[in-house]
Amino acid sequence: MDVQIVRLEERLKSIEGMLTAIADEQKAASEGRRRGYEAQERAEREMIGINFRLSAVEKSVEAIRPTTAELEKVRDRVV
């Protein structure tokens, strides 16, 4: 009877250890997902910033297009 109790206690300790390991793995996985989401959000914010900057550059190019066309005409005349 005592041997069975000792074996049962050993099994319970083993199960407890496994449960602790599973809980630790779940915490690590949760932390990894959190870091992944944060990295994704940073990348999204950077892309939005790049889009705004690109739009500003496109507007600037459109604004100087008449000047560029006139410069091309003058260049052609000189040639």
mmCIF file of C-alpha atoms in Angstrom:
data_model
loop_
_atom_site.group_PDB
_atom_site.id
_atom_site.type_symbol
_atom_site.label_atom_id
_atom_site.label_comp_id
_atom_site.label_asym_id
_atom_site.label_seq_id
_atom_site.Cartn_x
_atom_site.Cartn_y
_atom_site.Cartn_z
ATOM 1 C CA MET A 1 0.000 0.000 0.000
ATOM 2 C CA ASP A 2 2.811 2.419 0.912
ATOM 3 C CA VAL A 3 4.576 1.627 -2.366
ATOM 4 C CA GLN A 4 1.426 2.468 -4.315
ATOM 5 C CA ILE A 5 1.091 5.784 -2.496
ATOM 6 C CA VAL A 6 4.729 6.641 -3.255
ATOM 7 C CA ARG A 7 4.245 5.740 -6.931
ATOM 8 C CA LEU A 8 1.070 7.795 -7.085
ATOM 9 C CA GLU A 9 2.854 10.765 -5.524
ATOM 10 C CA GLU A 10 5.682 10.414 -8.063
ATOM 11 C CA ARG A 11 3.165 10.360 -10.902
ATOM 12 C CA LEU A 12 1.410 13.429 -9.507
ATOM 13 C CA LYS A 13 4.738 15.262 -9.250
ATOM 14 C CA SER A 14 5.503 14.277 -12.830
ATOM 15 C CA ILE A 15 2.118 15.520 -14.000
ATOM 16 C CA GLU A 16 2.595 18.728 -12.045
ATOM 17 C CA GLY A 17 5.964 19.242 -13.724
ATOM 18 C CA MET A 18 4.426 18.681 -17.151
ATOM 19 C CA LEU A 19 1.641 21.143 -16.416
ATOM 20 C CA THR A 20 4.175 23.740 -15.292
ATOM 21 C CA ALA A 21 6.176 23.186 -18.478
ATOM 22 C CA ILE A 22 3.017 23.563 -20.600
ATOM 23 C CA ALA A 23 2.079 26.773 -18.786
ATOM 24 C CA ASP A 24 5.595 28.162 -19.353
ATOM 25 C CA GLU A 25 5.426 27.254 -23.051
ATOM 26 C CA GLN A 26 2.056 28.985 -23.350
ATOM 27 C CA LYS A 27 3.479 32.122 -21.749
ATOM 28 C CA ALA A 28 6.442 32.078 -24.123
ATOM 29 C CA ALA A 29 4.142 31.572 -27.122
ATOM 30 C CA SER A 30 1.918 34.420 -25.980
ATOM 31 C CA GLU A 31 4.934 36.695 -25.608
ATOM 32 C CA GLY A 32 6.139 35.701 -29.075
ATOM 33 C CA ARG A 33 2.753 36.496 -30.607
ATOM 34 C CA ARG A 34 2.715 39.844 -28.809
ATOM 35 C CA ARG A 35 6.147 40.738 -30.200
ATOM 36 C CA GLY A 36 5.002 39.643 -33.662
ATOM 37 C CA TYR A 37 1.918 41.857 -33.502
ATOM 38 C CA GLU A 38 4.005 44.806 -32.314
ATOM 39 C CA ALA A 39 6.469 44.330 -35.185
ATOM 40 C CA GLN A 40 3.583 44.131 -37.635
ATOM 41 C CA GLU A 41 2.099 47.361 -36.276
ATOM 42 C CA ARG A 42 5.496 49.130 -36.532
ATOM 43 C CA ALA A 43 5.854 47.987 -40.138
ATOM 44 C CA GLU A 44 2.329 49.190 -40.909
ATOM 45 C CA ARG A 45 3.050 52.626 -39.408
ATOM 46 C CA GLU A 46 6.276 52.871 -41.398
ATOM 47 C CA MET A 47 4.457 51.956 -44.613
ATOM 48 C CA ILE A 48 1.840 54.618 -43.948
ATOM 49 C CA GLY A 49 4.616 57.172 -43.420
ATOM 50 C CA ILE A 50 6.323 56.103 -46.648
ATOM 51 C CA ASN A 51 3.022 56.393 -48.530
ATOM 52 C CA PHE A 52 2.547 59.955 -47.255
ATOM 53 C CA ARG A 53 6.097 60.871 -48.248
ATOM 54 C CA LEU A 54 5.666 59.301 -51.685
ATOM 55 C CA SER A 55 2.436 61.235 -52.199
ATOM 56 C CA ALA A 56 4.242 64.456 -51.311
ATOM 57 C CA VAL A 57 6.996 63.674 -53.819
ATOM 58 C CA GLU A 58 4.436 62.893 -56.526
ATOM 59 C CA LYS A 59 2.676 66.203 -55.875
ATOM 60 C CA SER A 60 5.977 68.063 -56.060
ATOM 61 C CA VAL A 61 6.834 66.420 -59.369
ATOM 62 C CA GLU A 62 3.405 67.302 -60.758
ATOM 63 C CA ALA A 63 3.845 70.881 -59.580
ATOM 64 C CA ILE A 64 7.141 71.311 -61.447
ATOM 65 C CA ARG A 65 5.988 69.491 -64.594
ATOM 66 C CA PRO A 66 5.124 72.734 -66.495
ATOM 67 C CA THR A 67 8.543 74.156 -65.661
ATOM 68 C CA THR A 68 10.210 70.953 -66.799
ATOM 69 C CA ALA A 69 8.281 70.982 -70.075
ATOM 70 C CA GLU A 70 9.295 74.604 -70.698
ATOM 71 C CA LEU A 71 12.910 73.760 -69.905
ATOM 72 C CA GLU A 72 12.786 70.915 -72.417
ATOM 73 C CA LYS A 73 11.486 73.293 -75.097
ATOM 74 C CA VAL A 74 14.280 75.775 -74.400
ATOM 75 C CA ARG A 75 16.862 72.997 -74.495
ATOM 76 C CA ASP A 76 15.524 71.777 -77.847
ATOM 77 C CA ARG A 77 15.750 75.312 -79.243
ATOM 78 C CA VAL A 78 19.334 75.660 -78.063
ATOM 79 C CA VAL A 79 20.309 72.369 -79.648
#
